[in-house]
mmCIF file with all atom_site columns, C-alpha atoms and ligand atoms in Angstrom:
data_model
loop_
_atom_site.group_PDB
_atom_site.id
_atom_site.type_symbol
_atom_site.label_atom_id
_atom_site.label_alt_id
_atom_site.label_comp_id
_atom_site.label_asym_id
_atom_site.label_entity_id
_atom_site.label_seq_id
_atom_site.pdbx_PDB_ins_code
_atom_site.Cartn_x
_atom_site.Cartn_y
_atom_site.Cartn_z
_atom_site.occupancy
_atom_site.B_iso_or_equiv
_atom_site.pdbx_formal_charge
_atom_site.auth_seq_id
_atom_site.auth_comp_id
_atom_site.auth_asym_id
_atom_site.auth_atom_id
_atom_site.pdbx_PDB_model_num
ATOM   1   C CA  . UNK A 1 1   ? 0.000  0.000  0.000   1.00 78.00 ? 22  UNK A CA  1
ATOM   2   C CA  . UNK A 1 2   ? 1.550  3.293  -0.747  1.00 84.00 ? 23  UNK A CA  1
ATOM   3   C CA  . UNK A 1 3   ? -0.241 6.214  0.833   1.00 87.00 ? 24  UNK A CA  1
ATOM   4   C CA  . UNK A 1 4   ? 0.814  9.912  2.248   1.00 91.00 ? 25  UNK A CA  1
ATOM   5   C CA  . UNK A 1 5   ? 1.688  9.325  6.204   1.00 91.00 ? 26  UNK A CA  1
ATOM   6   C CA  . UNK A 1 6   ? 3.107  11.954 8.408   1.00 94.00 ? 27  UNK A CA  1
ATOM   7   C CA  . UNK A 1 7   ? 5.208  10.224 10.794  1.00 94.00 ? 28  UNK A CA  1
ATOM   8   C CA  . UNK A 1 8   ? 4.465  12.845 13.523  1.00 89.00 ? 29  UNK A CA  1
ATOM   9   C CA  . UNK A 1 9   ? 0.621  13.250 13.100  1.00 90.00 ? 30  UNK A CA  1
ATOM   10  C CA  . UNK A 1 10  ? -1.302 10.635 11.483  1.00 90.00 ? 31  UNK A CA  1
ATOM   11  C CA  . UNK A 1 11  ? -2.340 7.187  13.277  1.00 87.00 ? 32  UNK A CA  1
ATOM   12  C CA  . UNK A 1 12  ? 0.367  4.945  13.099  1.00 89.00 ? 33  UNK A CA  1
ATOM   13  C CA  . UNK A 1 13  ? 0.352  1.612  11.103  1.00 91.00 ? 34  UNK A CA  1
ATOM   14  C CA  . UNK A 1 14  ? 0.307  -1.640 13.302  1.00 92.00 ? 35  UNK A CA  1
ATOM   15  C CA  . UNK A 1 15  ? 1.511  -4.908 13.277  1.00 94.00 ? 36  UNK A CA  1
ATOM   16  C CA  . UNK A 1 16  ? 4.469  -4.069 11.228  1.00 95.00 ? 37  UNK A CA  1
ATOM   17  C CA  . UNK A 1 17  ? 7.612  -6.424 10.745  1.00 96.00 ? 38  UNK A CA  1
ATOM   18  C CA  . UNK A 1 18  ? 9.852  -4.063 9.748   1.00 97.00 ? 39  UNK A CA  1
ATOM   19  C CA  . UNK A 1 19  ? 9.939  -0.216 9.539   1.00 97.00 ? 40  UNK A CA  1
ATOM   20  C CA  . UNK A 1 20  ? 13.030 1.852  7.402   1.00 96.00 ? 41  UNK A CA  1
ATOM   21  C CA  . UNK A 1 21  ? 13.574 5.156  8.385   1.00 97.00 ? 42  UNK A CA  1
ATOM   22  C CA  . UNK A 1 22  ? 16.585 6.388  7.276   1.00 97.00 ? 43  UNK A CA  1
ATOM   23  C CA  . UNK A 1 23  ? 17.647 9.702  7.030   1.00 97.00 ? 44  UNK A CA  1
ATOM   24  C CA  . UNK A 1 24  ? 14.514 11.294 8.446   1.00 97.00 ? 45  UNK A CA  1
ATOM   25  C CA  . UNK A 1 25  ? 14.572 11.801 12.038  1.00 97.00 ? 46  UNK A CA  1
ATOM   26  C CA  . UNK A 1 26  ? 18.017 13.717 11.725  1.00 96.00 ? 47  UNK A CA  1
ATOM   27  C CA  . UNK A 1 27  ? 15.384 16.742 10.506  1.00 95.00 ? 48  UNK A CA  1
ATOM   28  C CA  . UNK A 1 28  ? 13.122 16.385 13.644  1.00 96.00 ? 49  UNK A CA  1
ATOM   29  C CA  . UNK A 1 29  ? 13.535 17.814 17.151  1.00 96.00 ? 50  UNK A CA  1
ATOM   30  C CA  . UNK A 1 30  ? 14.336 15.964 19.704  1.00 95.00 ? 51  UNK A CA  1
ATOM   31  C CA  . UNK A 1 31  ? 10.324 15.663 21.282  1.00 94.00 ? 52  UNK A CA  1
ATOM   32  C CA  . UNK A 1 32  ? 9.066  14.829 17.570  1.00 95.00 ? 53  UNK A CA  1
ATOM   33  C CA  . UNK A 1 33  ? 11.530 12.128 17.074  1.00 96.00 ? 54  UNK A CA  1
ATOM   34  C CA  . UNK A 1 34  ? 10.433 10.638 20.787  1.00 94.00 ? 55  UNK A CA  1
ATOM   35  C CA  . UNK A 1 35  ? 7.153  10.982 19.735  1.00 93.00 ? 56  UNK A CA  1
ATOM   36  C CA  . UNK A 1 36  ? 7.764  8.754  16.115  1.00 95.00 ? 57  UNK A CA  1
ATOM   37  C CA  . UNK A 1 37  ? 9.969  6.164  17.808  1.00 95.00 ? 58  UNK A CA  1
ATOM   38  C CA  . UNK A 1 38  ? 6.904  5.881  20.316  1.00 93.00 ? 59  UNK A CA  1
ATOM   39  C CA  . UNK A 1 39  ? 4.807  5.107  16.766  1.00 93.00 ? 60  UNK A CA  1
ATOM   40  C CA  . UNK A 1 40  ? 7.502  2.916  15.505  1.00 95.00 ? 61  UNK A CA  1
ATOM   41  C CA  . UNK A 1 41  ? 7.500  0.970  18.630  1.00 95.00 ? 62  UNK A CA  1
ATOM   42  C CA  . UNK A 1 42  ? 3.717  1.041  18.894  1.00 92.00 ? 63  UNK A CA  1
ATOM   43  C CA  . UNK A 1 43  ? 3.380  -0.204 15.082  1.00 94.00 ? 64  UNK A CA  1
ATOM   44  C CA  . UNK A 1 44  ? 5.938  -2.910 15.013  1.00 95.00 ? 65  UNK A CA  1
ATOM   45  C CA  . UNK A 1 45  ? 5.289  -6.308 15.866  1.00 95.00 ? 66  UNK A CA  1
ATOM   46  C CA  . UNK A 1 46  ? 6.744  -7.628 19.426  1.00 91.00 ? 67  UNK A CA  1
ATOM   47  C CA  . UNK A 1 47  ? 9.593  -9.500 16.915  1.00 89.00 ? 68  UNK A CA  1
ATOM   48  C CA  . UNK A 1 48  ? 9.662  -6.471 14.135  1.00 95.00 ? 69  UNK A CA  1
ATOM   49  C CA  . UNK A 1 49  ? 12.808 -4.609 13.229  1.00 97.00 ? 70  UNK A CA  1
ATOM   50  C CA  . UNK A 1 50  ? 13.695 -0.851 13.065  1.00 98.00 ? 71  UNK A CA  1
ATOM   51  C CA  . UNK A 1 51  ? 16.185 0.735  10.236  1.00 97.00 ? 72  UNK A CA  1
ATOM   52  C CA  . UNK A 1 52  ? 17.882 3.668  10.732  1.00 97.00 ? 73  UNK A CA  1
ATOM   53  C CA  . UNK A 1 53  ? 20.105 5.843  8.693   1.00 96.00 ? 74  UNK A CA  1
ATOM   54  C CA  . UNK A 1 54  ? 23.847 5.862  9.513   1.00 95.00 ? 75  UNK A CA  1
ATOM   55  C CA  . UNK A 1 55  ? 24.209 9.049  11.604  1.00 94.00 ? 76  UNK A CA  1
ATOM   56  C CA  . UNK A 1 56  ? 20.184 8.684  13.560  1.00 96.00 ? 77  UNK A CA  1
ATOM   57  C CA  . UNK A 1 57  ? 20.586 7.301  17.200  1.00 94.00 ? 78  UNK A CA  1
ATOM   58  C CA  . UNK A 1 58  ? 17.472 6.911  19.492  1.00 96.00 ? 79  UNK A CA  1
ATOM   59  C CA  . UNK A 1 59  ? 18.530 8.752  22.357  1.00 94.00 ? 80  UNK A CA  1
ATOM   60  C CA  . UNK A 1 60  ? 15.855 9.056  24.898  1.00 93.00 ? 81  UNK A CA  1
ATOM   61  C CA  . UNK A 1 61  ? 13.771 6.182  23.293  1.00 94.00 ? 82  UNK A CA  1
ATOM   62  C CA  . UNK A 1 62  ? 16.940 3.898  22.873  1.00 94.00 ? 83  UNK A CA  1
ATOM   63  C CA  . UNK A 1 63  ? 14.932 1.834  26.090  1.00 93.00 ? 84  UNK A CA  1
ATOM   64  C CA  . UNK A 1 64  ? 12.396 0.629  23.406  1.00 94.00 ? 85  UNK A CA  1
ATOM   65  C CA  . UNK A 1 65  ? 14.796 -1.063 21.099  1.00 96.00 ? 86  UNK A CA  1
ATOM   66  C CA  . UNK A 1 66  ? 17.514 -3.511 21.172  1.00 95.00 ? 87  UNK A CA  1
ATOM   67  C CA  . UNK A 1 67  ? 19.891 -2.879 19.334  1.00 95.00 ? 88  UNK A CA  1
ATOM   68  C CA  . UNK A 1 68  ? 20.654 -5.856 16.853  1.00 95.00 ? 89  UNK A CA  1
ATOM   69  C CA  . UNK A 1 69  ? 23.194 -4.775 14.674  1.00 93.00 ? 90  UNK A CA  1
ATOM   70  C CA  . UNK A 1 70  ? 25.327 -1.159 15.241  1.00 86.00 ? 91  UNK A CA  1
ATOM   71  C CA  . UNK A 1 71  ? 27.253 -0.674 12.317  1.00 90.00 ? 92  UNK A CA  1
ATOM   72  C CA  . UNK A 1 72  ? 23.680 -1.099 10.216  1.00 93.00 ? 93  UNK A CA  1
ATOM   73  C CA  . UNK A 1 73  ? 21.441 0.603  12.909  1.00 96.00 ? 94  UNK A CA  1
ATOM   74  C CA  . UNK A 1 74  ? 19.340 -2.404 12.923  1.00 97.00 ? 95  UNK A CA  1
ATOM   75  C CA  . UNK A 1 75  ? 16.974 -2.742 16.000  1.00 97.00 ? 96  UNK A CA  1
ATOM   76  C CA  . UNK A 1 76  ? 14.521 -4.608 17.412  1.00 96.00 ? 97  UNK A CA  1
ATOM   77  C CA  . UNK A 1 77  ? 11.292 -3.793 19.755  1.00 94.00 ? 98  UNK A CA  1
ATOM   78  C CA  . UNK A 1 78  ? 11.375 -4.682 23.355  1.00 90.00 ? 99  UNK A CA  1
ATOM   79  C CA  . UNK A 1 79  ? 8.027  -5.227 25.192  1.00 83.00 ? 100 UNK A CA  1
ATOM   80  C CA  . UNK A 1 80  ? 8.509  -2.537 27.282  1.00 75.00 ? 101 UNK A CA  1
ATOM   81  C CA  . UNK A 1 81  ? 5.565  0.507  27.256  1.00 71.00 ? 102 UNK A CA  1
ATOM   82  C CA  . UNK A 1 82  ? 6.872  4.106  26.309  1.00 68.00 ? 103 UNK A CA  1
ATOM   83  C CA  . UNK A 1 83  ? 5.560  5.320  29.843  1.00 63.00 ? 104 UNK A CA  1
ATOM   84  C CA  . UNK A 1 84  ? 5.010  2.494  32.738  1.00 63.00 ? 105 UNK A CA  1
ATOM   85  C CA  . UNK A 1 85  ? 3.287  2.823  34.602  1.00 62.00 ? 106 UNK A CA  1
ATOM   86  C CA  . UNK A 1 86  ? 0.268  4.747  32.044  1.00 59.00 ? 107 UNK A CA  1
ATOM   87  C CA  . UNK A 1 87  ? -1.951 2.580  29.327  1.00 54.00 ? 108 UNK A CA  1
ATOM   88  C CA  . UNK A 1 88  ? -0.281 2.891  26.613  1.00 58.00 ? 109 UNK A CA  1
ATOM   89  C CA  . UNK A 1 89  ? -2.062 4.196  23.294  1.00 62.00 ? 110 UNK A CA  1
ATOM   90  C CA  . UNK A 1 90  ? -0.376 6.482  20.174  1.00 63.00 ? 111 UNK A CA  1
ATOM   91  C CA  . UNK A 1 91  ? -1.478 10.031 21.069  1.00 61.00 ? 112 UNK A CA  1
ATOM   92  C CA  . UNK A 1 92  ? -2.813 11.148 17.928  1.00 59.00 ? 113 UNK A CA  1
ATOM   93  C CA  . UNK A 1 93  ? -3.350 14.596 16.684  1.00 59.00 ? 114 UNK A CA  1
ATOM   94  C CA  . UNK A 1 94  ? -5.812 14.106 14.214  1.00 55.00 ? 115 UNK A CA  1
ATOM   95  C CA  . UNK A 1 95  ? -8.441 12.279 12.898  1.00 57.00 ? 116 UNK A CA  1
ATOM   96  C CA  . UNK A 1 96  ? -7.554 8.484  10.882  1.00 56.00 ? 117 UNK A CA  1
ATOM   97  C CA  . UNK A 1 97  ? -7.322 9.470  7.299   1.00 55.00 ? 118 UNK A CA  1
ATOM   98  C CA  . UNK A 1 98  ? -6.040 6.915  5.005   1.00 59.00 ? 119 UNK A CA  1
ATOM   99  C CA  . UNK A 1 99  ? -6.568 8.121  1.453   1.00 61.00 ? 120 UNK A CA  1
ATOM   100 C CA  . UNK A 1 100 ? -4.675 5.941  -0.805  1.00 65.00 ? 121 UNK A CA  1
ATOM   101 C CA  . UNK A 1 101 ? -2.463 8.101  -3.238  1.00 68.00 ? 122 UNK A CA  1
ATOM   102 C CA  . UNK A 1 102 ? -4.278 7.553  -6.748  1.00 68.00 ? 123 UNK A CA  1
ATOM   103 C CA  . UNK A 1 103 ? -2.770 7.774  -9.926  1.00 66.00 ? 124 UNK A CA  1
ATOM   104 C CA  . UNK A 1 104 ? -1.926 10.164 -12.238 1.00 61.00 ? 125 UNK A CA  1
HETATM 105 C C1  . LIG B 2 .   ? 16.660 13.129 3.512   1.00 96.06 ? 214 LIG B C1  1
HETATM 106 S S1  . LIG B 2 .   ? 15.178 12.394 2.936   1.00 96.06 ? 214 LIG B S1  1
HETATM 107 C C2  . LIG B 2 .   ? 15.573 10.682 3.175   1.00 96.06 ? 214 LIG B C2  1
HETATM 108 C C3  . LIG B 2 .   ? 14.920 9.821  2.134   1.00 96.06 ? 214 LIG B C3  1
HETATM 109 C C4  . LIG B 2 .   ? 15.293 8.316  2.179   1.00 96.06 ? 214 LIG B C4  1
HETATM 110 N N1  . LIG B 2 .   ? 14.779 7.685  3.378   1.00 96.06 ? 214 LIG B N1  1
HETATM 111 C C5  . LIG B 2 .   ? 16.766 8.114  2.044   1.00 96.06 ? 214 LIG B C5  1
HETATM 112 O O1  . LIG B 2 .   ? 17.439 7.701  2.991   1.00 96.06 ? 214 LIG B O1  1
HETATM 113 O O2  . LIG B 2 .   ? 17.264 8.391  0.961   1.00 96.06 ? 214 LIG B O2  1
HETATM 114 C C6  . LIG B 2 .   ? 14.045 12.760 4.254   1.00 96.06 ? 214 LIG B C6  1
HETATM 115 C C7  . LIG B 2 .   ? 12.639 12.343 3.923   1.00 96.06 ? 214 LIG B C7  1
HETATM 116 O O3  . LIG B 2 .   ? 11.851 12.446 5.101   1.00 96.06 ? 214 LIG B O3  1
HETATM 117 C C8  . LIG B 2 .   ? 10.542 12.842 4.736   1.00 96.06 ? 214 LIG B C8  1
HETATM 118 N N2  . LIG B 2 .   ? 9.890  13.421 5.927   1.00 96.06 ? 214 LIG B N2  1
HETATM 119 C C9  . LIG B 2 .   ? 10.249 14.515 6.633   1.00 96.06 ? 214 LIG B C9  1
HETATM 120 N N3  . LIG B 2 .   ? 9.394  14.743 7.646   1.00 96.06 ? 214 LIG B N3  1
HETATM 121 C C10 . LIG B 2 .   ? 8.450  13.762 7.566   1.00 96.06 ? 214 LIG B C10 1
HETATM 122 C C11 . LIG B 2 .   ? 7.282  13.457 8.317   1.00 96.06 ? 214 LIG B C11 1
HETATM 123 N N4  . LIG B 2 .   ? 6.894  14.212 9.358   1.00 96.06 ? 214 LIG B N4  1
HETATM 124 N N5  . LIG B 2 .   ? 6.542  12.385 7.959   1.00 96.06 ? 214 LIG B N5  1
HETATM 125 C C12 . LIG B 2 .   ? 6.918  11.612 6.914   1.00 96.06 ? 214 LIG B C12 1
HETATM 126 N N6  . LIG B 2 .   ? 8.031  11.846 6.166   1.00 96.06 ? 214 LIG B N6  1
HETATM 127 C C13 . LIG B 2 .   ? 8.774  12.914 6.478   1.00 96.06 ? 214 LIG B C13 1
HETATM 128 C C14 . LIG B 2 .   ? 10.785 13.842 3.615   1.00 96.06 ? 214 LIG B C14 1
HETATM 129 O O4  . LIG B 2 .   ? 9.648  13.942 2.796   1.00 96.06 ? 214 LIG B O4  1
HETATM 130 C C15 . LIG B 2 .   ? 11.947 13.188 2.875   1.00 96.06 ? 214 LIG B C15 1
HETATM 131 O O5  . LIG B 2 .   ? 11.482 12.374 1.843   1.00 96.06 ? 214 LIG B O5  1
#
């Protein structure tokens, strides 16, 4: 499926086995790239895999992935909640809108 997706505001995918984001979080601030790797962790599946590019780290999320492989910033998700302690759910900003990108 190839559709528009703002990483920071629209409903994250689920049950995911692998995301690849490379190259994109080195743009965001610190709180929006915490708030994606929240989505990435919420979207992949409990054995799924993250991709990152070369110079992207997870700093204050690196507690929600193992990391599998340094050199090719491969990662895994851990089963641990974002915040313990508090249900987790994706705090989303807007409404689910998944409009399929049509042709041309
Ligand atoms: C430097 S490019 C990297 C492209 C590719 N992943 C690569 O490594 O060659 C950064 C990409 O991030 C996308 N991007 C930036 N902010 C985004 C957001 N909030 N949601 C989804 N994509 C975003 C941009 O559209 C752009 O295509």
């Amino acid at each position: 499926m190839f559709a528009r997706h703002d990483l920071g505001k629209d409903p994250p995918f689920s049950k995911l086995d692998l995301i690849s984001c490379r190259n994109v979080l080195i743009y965001m601030s610190a709180a929006l790239q915490e708030r994606v790797l929240s989505f990435f962790h919420y979207a992949l599946k409990p054995a799924g895999f993250l991709l990152l590019g070369k110079s992207e780290a997870l700093g204050s999320s690196a507690h929600l992935f193992i990391q599998e492989e340094s050199k090719r910033k491969i990662y895994s998700r851990t089963r641990q909640r974002p915040w313990p302690g508090r249900p987790w759910r994706p705090r989303i900003t807007q409404k689910r809108r998944r409009t399929p990108l049509r042709r041309s």
